[in-house]
Short mmCIF file of C-alpha atoms and ligand atoms in Angstrom, two decimals:
data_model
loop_
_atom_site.label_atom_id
_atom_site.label_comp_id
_atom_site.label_asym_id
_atom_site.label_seq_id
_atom_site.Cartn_x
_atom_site.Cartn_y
_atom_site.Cartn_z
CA UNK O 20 21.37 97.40 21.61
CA UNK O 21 25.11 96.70 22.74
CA UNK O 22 26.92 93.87 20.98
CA UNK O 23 26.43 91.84 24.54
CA UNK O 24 23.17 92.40 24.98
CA UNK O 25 22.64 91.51 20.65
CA UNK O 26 24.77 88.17 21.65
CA UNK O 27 22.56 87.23 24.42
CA UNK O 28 19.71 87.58 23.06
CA UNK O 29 20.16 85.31 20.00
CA UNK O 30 18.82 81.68 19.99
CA UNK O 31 19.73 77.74 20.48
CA UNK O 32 19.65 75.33 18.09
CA UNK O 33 18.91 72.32 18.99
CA UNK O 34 18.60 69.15 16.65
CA UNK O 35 18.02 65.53 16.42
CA UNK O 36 17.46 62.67 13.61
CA UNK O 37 13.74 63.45 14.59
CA UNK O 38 12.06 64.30 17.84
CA UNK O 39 13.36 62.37 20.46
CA UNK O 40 15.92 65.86 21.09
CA UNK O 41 12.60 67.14 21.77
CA UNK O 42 12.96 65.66 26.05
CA UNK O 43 16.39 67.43 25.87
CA UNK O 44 15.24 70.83 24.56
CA UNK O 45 12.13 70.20 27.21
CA UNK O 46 14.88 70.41 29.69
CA UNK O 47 16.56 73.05 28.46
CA UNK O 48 13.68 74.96 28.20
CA UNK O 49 12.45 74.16 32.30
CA UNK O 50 16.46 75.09 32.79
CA UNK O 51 16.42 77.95 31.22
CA UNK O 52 12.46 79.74 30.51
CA UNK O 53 14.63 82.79 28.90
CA UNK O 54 16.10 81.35 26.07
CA UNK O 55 14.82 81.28 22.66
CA UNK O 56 14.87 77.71 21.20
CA UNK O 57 14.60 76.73 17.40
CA UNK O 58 14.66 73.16 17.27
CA UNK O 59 15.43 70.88 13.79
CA UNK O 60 14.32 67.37 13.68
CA UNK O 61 15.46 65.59 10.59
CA UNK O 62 12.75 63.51 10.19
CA UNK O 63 13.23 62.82 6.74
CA UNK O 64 16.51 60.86 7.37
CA UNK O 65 15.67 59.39 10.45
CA UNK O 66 16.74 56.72 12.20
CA UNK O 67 20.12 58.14 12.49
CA UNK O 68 21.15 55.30 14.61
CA UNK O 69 21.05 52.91 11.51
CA UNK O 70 22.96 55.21 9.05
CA UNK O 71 26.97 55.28 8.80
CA UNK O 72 29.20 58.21 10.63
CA UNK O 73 29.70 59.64 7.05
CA UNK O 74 25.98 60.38 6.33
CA UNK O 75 25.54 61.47 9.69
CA UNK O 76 28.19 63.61 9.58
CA UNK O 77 27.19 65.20 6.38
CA UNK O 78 23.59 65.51 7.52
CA UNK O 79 25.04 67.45 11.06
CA UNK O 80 26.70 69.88 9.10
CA UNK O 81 23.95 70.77 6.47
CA UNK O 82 22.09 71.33 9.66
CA UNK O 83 24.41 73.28 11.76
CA UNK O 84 24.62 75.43 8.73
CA UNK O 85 20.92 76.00 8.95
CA UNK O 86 20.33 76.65 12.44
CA UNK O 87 23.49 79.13 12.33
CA UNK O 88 21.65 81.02 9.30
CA UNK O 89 19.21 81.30 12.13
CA UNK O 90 21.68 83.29 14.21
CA UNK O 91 22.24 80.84 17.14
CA UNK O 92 24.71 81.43 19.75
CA UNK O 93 25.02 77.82 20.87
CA UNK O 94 24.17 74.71 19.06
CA UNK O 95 22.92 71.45 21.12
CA UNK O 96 23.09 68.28 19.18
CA UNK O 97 20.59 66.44 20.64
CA UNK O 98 20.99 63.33 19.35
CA UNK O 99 23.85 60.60 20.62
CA UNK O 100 23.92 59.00 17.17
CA UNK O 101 25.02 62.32 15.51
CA UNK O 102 27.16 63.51 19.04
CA UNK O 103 29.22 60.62 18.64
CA UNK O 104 29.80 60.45 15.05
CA UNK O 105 29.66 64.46 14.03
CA UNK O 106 31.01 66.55 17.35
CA UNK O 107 34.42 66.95 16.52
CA UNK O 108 34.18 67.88 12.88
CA UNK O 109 31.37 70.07 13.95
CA UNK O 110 33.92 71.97 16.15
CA UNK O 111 36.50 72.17 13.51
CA UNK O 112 34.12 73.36 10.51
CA UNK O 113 32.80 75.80 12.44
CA UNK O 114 35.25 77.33 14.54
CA UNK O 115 34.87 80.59 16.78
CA UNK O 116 30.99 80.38 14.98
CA UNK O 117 29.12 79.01 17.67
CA UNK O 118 29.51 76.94 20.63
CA UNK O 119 27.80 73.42 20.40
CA UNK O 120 27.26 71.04 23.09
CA UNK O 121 27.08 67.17 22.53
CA UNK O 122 24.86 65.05 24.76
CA UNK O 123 27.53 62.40 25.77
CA UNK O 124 30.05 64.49 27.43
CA UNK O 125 27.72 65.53 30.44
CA UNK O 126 26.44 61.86 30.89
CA UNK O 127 30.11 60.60 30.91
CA UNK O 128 31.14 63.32 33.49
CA UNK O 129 27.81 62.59 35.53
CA UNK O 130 28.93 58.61 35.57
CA UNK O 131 32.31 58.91 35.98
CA UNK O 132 31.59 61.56 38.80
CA UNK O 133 29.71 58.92 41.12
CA UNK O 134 32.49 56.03 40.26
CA UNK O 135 30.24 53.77 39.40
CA UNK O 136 32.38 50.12 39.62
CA UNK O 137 29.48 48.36 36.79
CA UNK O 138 27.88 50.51 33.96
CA UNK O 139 25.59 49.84 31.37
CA UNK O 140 25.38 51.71 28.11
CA UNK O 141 22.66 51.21 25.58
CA UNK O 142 21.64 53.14 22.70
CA UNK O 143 21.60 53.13 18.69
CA UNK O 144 23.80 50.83 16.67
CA UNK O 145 25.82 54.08 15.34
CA UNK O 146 26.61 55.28 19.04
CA UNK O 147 27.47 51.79 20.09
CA UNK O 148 29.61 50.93 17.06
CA UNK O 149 31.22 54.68 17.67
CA UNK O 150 32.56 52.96 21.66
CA UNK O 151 32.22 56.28 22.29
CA UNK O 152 30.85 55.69 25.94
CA UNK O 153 33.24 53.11 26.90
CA UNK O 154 36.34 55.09 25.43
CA UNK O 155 35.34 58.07 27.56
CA UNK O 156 34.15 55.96 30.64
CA UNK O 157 36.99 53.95 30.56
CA UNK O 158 39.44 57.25 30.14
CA UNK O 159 38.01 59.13 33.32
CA UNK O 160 37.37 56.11 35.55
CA UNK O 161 39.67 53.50 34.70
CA UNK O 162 38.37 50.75 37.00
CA UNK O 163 34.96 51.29 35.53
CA UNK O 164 33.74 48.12 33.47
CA UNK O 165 31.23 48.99 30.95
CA UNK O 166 28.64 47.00 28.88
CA UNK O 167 27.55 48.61 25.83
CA UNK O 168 24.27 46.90 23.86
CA UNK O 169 22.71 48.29 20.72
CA UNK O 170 18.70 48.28 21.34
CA UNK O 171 17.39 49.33 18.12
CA UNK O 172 13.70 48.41 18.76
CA UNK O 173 13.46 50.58 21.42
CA UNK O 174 13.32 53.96 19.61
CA UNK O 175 11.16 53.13 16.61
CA UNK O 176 8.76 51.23 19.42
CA UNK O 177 8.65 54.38 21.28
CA UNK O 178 7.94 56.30 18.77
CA UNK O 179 5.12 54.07 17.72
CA UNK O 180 3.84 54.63 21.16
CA UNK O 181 4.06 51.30 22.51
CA UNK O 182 5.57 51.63 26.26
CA UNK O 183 3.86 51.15 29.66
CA UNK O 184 2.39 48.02 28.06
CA UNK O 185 3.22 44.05 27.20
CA UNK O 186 5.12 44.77 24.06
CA UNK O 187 7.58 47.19 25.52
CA UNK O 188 7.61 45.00 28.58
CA UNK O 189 8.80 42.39 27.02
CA UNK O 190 11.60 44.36 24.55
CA UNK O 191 13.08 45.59 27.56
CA UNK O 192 13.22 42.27 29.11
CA UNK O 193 14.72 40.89 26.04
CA UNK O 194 17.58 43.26 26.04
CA UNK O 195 18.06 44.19 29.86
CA UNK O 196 17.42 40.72 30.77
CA UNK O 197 21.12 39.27 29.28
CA UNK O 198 23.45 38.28 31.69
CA UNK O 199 26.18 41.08 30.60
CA UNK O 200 23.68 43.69 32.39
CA UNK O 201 22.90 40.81 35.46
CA UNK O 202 25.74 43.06 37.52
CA UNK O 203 25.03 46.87 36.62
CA UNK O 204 24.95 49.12 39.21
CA UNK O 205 24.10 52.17 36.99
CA UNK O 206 22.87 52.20 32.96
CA UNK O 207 22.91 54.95 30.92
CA UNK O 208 20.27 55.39 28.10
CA UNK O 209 22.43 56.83 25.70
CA UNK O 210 19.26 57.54 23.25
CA UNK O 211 17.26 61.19 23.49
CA UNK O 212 14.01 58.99 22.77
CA UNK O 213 15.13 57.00 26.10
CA UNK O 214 13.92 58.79 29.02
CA UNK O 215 10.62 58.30 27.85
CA UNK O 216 10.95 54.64 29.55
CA UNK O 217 13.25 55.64 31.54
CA UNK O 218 10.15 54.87 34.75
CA UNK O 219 9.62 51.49 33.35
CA UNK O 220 13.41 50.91 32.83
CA UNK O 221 13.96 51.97 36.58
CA UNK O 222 10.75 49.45 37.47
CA UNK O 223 12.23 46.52 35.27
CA UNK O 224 15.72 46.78 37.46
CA UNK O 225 13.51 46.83 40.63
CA UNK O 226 14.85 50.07 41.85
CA UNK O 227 18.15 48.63 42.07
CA UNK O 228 20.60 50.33 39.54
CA UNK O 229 20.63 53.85 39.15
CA UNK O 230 19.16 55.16 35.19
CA UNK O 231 20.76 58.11 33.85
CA UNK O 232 19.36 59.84 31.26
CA UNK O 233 20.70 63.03 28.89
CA UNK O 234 18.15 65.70 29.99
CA UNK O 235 18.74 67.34 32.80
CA UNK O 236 22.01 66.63 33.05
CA UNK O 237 22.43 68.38 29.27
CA UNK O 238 20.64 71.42 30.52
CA UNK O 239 22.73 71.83 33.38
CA UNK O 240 25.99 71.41 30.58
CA UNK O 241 24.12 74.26 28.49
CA UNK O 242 23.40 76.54 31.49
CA UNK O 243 26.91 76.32 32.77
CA UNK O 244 28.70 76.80 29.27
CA UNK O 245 26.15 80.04 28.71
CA UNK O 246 27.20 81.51 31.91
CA UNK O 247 30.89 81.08 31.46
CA UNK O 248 30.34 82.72 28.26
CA UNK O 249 28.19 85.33 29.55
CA UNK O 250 25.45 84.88 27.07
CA UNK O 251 22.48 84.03 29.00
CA UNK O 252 19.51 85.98 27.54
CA UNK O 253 17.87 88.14 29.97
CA UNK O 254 14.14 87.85 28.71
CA UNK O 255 12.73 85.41 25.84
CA UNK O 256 10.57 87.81 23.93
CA UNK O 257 9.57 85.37 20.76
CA UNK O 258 8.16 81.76 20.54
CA UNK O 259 9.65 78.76 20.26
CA UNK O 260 9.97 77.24 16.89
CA UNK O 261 10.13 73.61 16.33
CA UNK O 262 11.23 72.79 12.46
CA UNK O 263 11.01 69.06 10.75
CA UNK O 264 12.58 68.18 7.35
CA UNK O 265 9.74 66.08 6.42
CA UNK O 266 5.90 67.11 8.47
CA UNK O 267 3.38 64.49 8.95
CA UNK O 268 0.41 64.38 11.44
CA UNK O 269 1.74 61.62 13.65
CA UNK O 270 4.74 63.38 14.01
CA UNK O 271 3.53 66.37 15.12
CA UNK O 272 1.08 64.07 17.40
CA UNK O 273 4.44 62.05 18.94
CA UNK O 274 6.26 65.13 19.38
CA UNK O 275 3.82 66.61 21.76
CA UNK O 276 4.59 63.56 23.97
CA UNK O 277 8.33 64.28 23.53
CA UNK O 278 7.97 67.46 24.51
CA UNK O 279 5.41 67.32 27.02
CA UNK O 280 3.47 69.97 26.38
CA UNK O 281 1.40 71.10 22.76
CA UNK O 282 3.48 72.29 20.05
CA UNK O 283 3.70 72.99 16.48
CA UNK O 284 6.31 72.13 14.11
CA UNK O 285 6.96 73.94 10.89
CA UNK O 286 8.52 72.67 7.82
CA UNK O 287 11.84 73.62 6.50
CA UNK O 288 13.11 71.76 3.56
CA UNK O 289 16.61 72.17 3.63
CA UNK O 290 18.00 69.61 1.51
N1 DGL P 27 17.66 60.27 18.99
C1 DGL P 27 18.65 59.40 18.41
C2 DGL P 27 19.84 59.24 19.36
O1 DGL P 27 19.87 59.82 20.45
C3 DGL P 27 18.08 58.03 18.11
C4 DGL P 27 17.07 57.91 17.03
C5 DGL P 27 17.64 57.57 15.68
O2 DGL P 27 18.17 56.47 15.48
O3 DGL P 27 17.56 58.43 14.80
O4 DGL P 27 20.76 58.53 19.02
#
């Protein structure tokens, strides 16, 4: 095999505090039905949104390290809690290694592409204490003005399954119901567990304010960067493998949902 064809044929990594990266590498995946995914949800340090940019940083990099022992040609961090606080040092520790992709950049550039004059932002308490959003909103699109809110119930309550239903019903109402959001005309869930409310989100705001969520929008970033790079594999000839630092039954029960279809997760105790 040529050294191109031995490039393009390696893996992406993919990784998250736990499994809500799972609806981005779901994308990915529908994007993309040639690549080889290995996927690493650090479930036994999750949430990531409640931990500070130092730990997250330091759990990013023990990862990176790990999926890059696994040969991958790209790295997606799939989480906004750990793109906000660990992307750049990620870059600089492991220069001309591997490209990596954060999931903020491609929802700032889809937002600041439409020129949206009201935007919403919620997520974790780490992203929103990062202003990560609102710096790079604000940067691009100047005249944009942007409400950020940390929802921390949402993501444990998700996980928990409770959505579709009164409790989630009224979560959402008591967080998207402040006056900040009364004048959004788009809101960006700026969580990877997000879009799986995304449908009740959209209901909640009547239809009236456009949701934008870090799938497909992701998968589009990793599809373009892979064909600049000319390192889209031709053919996926292996499975799929979906790692957790810490296995328990529910989780592999909730990460089915995640990903939307039946999977297995493996352990790998890297710490
Ligand atoms: N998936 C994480 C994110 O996108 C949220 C979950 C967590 O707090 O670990 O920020």
């Amino acid at each position: 095999m040529t050294d191109t064809a031995h490039a393009r044929n390696k893996s992406i990594g993919i990784f998250d505090s736990g499994i809500g990266g799972l609806t981005v590498a779901n994308a990915i995946q529908k994007h993309l039905p040639n690549e080889h995914l290995i996927y690493f949800g650090d479930t036994a340090h999750l949430p990531y949104g409640d931990k500070s940019a130092d730990a997250i940083r330091f759990y990013s990099l023990k990862i990176s390290k790990f999926l890059l022992d696994q040969n991958c040609k790209m790295i997606v961090i799939a989480c906004n809690s750990a793109s906000s606080a660990a992307y750049n040092t990620l870059l600089d520790f492991f220069e001309g290694k591997t490209l990596f992709v954060n999931v903020v950049d491609p929802l700032v550039e889809a937002v600041t592409d439409r020129a949206y004059d009201n935007i919403g932002v919620i997520a974790t308490k780490a992203t929103i204490r990062s202003n990560i959003y609102r710096d790079k909103i604000k940067h691009k699109l100047q005249k944009a003005n942007v409400q950020s809110m940390p929802t921390p119930l949402l993501a444990p309550m998700i996980e928990e399954g409770f959505y579709k239903g009164n409790i989630s019903h009224s979560v959402i109402d008591t967080y998207l119901g402040r006056s900040e959001f009364k004048d959004i005309d788009a809101l960006l869930l700026a969580c990877t567990h997000y879009p799986l409310i995304k449908m009740e989100i959209e209901a909640y705001l009547d239809h009236k304010v456009d949701v934008l969520d870090s799938t497909d929008v992701v998968a589009d970033a990793v599809s373009r960067l892979l064909m600049r790079e000319d390192l889209l594999s031709p053919k996926r000839t292996k499975k799929n493998v979906f790692y957790v630092s810490d296995y328990t039954q529910s989780f592999e029960d909730t990460a089915k949902v995640f990903y939307g279809e039946e999977i297995e997760l493996e352990t790998a105790n890297i710490w």
